[in-house]
């Protein structure tokens, strides 16, 4: 099978991804083999390539927003049959027996394995995974639209849950950064919590325009002051500057960091935090450690019910390097998806 692999760590360059031939994976008794049609493109791939989230194995096939069709099942598989349309996200496996797994918090398991980082992912023609960690694609969504739901959408959903917003009159939400995940959070809030006002902070004027076009109540730069205080903030950026938005957080508010890492480049911004202004009165800062199986099940069901569809830009399989360069350069509106093989045009 054809696959893109990361075989070295370093700044993104034209040879950061290599196109290779690999054997089609052989399934174990509880695994399914998926013919991959689409795979979402994520900033995490850039982090893996550039060493901020170094893969545990090299070479590795990246990609963790995988959608395709089941073409083989192991003898003990009960959840799926050949021909089913399925998807998989960042959670490839967990031990299923520790205190966290038993509480449905597989994302905190010490034996957690990440798709496309600890094991081969979806920038390939085929992919295998245990049936436990694969999920049916909801009806009403195209397969291409479904791909970003398996990371950008589901982790945005988890972040929104962690804000503890209830959808009540007077609640306000700040979105820091406006890429694949937060554009879906905005759509989700508008559908679920129409009374909640949403204020977007983004450096890129095009992202601010995009936010307003999707119904944001206000959009500004990080130095701008929103129309009112914020009950919660979801930050998806890799930098520290957004923590200065804590001054806009209301008492007992939550600042949710939905990012796999924060860069060192502007860490000195933390020195500008003032305890009395930014943290006093029971303000909280909480990180999101990606997603659980329950998050995916809930969010996919919700996406079907709400007819939630991401804004998607597709790239042919052979343009994976181009897609990553454009992602790094901020040429993004919504979510990027790699088209491995579109079943409707073959």
JSON list of N, CA and C in Angstrom, two decimals, residues 14 17 24 45 48 58 78 85 93 97 121 131 133 151 183 187 210 227 253 265 272 278 292 323 333:
[
{"chain": "A", "resi": 14, "resn": "UNK", "atom": "N", "xyz": [10.43, 20.14, 2.49]},
{"chain": "A", "resi": 14, "resn": "UNK", "atom": "CA", "xyz": [9.79, 19.35, 1.43]},
{"chain": "A", "resi": 14, "resn": "UNK", "atom": "C", "xyz": [9.94, 17.84, 1.60]},
{"chain": "A", "resi": 17, "resn": "UNK", "atom": "N", "xyz": [7.89, 14.56, 4.86]},
{"chain": "A", "resi": 17, "resn": "UNK", "atom": "CA", "xyz": [7.07, 13.37, 4.59]},
{"chain": "A", "resi": 17, "resn": "UNK", "atom": "C", "xyz": [7.67, 12.64, 3.40]},
{"chain": "A", "resi": 24, "resn": "UNK", "atom": "N", "xyz": [0.22, -4.14, 3.54]},
{"chain": "A", "resi": 24, "resn": "UNK", "atom": "CA", "xyz": [-1.11, -3.92, 4.12]},
{"chain": "A", "resi": 24, "resn": "UNK", "atom": "C", "xyz": [-1.12, -4.55, 5.51]},
{"chain": "A", "resi": 45, "resn": "UNK", "atom": "N", "xyz": [0.36, 16.87, 13.45]},
{"chain": "A", "resi": 45, "resn": "UNK", "atom": "CA", "xyz": [1.34, 16.35, 12.49]},
{"chain": "A", "resi": 45, "resn": "UNK", "atom": "C", "xyz": [2.56, 17.26, 12.41]},
{"chain": "A", "resi": 48, "resn": "UNK", "atom": "N", "xyz": [4.63, 16.64, 15.49]},
{"chain": "A", "resi": 48, "resn": "UNK", "atom": "CA", "xyz": [5.40, 15.40, 15.39]},
{"chain": "A", "resi": 48, "resn": "UNK", "atom": "C", "xyz": [6.63, 15.60, 14.52]},
{"chain": "A", "resi": 58, "resn": "UNK", "atom": "N", "xyz": [9.82, 5.69, 14.67]},
{"chain": "A", "resi": 58, "resn": "UNK", "atom": "CA", "xyz": [10.16, 6.27, 13.37]},
{"chain": "A", "resi": 58, "resn": "UNK", "atom": "C", "xyz": [10.70, 5.15, 12.48]},
{"chain": "A", "resi": 78, "resn": "UNK", "atom": "N", "xyz": [-17.31, -8.16, 16.63]},
{"chain": "A", "resi": 78, "resn": "UNK", "atom": "CA", "xyz": [-18.78, -8.22, 16.66]},
{"chain": "A", "resi": 78, "resn": "UNK", "atom": "C", "xyz": [-19.42, -6.88, 16.30]},
{"chain": "A", "resi": 85, "resn": "UNK", "atom": "N", "xyz": [-19.03, 1.76, 7.15]},
{"chain": "A", "resi": 85, "resn": "UNK", "atom": "CA", "xyz": [-18.24, 2.99, 7.10]},
{"chain": "A", "resi": 85, "resn": "UNK", "atom": "C", "xyz": [-17.89, 3.38, 8.54]},
{"chain": "A", "resi": 93, "resn": "UNK", "atom": "N", "xyz": [-5.53, 3.00, 21.41]},
{"chain": "A", "resi": 93, "resn": "UNK", "atom": "CA", "xyz": [-5.78, 1.93, 22.38]},
{"chain": "A", "resi": 93, "resn": "UNK", "atom": "C", "xyz": [-5.44, 2.42, 23.77]},
{"chain": "A", "resi": 97, "resn": "UNK", "atom": "N", "xyz": [-8.03, -1.50, 31.83]},
{"chain": "A", "resi": 97, "resn": "UNK", "atom": "CA", "xyz": [-8.14, -2.11, 33.16]},
{"chain": "A", "resi": 97, "resn": "UNK", "atom": "C", "xyz": [-7.70, -1.18, 34.30]},
{"chain": "A", "resi": 121, "resn": "UNK", "atom": "N", "xyz": [-0.84, 5.60, 11.39]},
{"chain": "A", "resi": 121, "resn": "UNK", "atom": "CA", "xyz": [-2.13, 6.24, 11.28]},
{"chain": "A", "resi": 121, "resn": "UNK", "atom": "C", "xyz": [-2.72, 6.23, 9.88]},
{"chain": "A", "resi": 131, "resn": "UNK", "atom": "N", "xyz": [-11.65, -3.04, 17.30]},
{"chain": "A", "resi": 131, "resn": "UNK", "atom": "CA", "xyz": [-13.03, -2.59, 17.09]},
{"chain": "A", "resi": 131, "resn": "UNK", "atom": "C", "xyz": [-13.50, -1.65, 18.20]},
{"chain": "A", "resi": 133, "resn": "UNK", "atom": "N", "xyz": [-12.10, 0.80, 19.51]},
{"chain": "A", "resi": 133, "resn": "UNK", "atom": "CA", "xyz": [-11.69, 2.19, 19.32]},
{"chain": "A", "resi": 133, "resn": "UNK", "atom": "C", "xyz": [-12.03, 2.72, 17.93]},
{"chain": "A", "resi": 151, "resn": "UNK", "atom": "N", "xyz": [-11.25, 14.41, 15.54]},
{"chain": "A", "resi": 151, "resn": "UNK", "atom": "CA", "xyz": [-10.28, 15.08, 16.43]},
{"chain": "A", "resi": 151, "resn": "UNK", "atom": "C", "xyz": [-10.75, 16.50, 16.69]},
{"chain": "A", "resi": 183, "resn": "UNK", "atom": "N", "xyz": [-13.72, 26.46, 15.16]},
{"chain": "A", "resi": 183, "resn": "UNK", "atom": "CA", "xyz": [-14.81, 26.78, 14.24]},
{"chain": "A", "resi": 183, "resn": "UNK", "atom": "C", "xyz": [-15.96, 25.79, 14.43]},
{"chain": "A", "resi": 187, "resn": "UNK", "atom": "N", "xyz": [-19.92, 26.46, 15.88]},
{"chain": "A", "resi": 187, "resn": "UNK", "atom": "CA", "xyz": [-21.13, 25.88, 15.29]},
{"chain": "A", "resi": 187, "resn": "UNK", "atom": "C", "xyz": [-21.93, 25.09, 16.33]},
{"chain": "A", "resi": 210, "resn": "UNK", "atom": "N", "xyz": [-14.16, 34.89, 9.12]},
{"chain": "A", "resi": 210, "resn": "UNK", "atom": "CA", "xyz": [-14.79, 33.57, 9.09]},
{"chain": "A", "resi": 210, "resn": "UNK", "atom": "C", "xyz": [-15.67, 33.37, 10.32]},
{"chain": "A", "resi": 227, "resn": "UNK", "atom": "N", "xyz": [-16.83, 42.80, 24.36]},
{"chain": "A", "resi": 227, "resn": "UNK", "atom": "CA", "xyz": [-17.92, 43.65, 24.86]},
{"chain": "A", "resi": 227, "resn": "UNK", "atom": "C", "xyz": [-18.26, 43.43, 26.32]},
{"chain": "A", "resi": 253, "resn": "UNK", "atom": "N", "xyz": [-14.88, 31.56, 36.65]},
{"chain": "A", "resi": 253, "resn": "UNK", "atom": "CA", "xyz": [-14.83, 31.16, 35.24]},
{"chain": "A", "resi": 253, "resn": "UNK", "atom": "C", "xyz": [-13.74, 30.13, 34.99]},
{"chain": "A", "resi": 265, "resn": "UNK", "atom": "N", "xyz": [8.50, 30.03, 22.85]},
{"chain": "A", "resi": 265, "resn": "UNK", "atom": "CA", "xyz": [8.89, 31.31, 22.27]},
{"chain": "A", "resi": 265, "resn": "UNK", "atom": "C", "xyz": [8.36, 32.54, 23.01]},
{"chain": "A", "resi": 272, "resn": "UNK", "atom": "N", "xyz": [3.57, 38.51, 33.03]},
{"chain": "A", "resi": 272, "resn": "UNK", "atom": "CA", "xyz": [2.65, 39.63, 33.06]},
{"chain": "A", "resi": 272, "resn": "UNK", "atom": "C", "xyz": [1.34, 39.29, 33.77]},
{"chain": "A", "resi": 278, "resn": "UNK", "atom": "N", "xyz": [-6.01, 38.27, 37.51]},
{"chain": "A", "resi": 278, "resn": "UNK", "atom": "CA", "xyz": [-6.15, 37.18, 36.55]},
{"chain": "A", "resi": 278, "resn": "UNK", "atom": "C", "xyz": [-6.55, 35.83, 37.15]},
{"chain": "A", "resi": 292, "resn": "UNK", "atom": "N", "xyz": [-12.04, 10.85, 24.96]},
{"chain": "A", "resi": 292, "resn": "UNK", "atom": "CA", "xyz": [-12.37, 9.49, 25.40]},
{"chain": "A", "resi": 292, "resn": "UNK", "atom": "C", "xyz": [-13.29, 8.85, 24.36]},
{"chain": "A", "resi": 323, "resn": "UNK", "atom": "N", "xyz": [-0.25, 20.46, 1.90]},
{"chain": "A", "resi": 323, "resn": "UNK", "atom": "CA", "xyz": [-1.28, 20.74, 2.91]},
{"chain": "A", "resi": 323, "resn": "UNK", "atom": "C", "xyz": [-0.64, 21.14, 4.24]},
{"chain": "A", "resi": 333, "resn": "UNK", "atom": "N", "xyz": [-9.04, 27.75, 6.57]},
{"chain": "A", "resi": 333, "resn": "UNK", "atom": "CA", "xyz": [-10.40, 28.20, 6.84]},
{"chain": "A", "resi": 333, "resn": "UNK", "atom": "C", "xyz": [-11.20, 26.95, 7.13]}
]
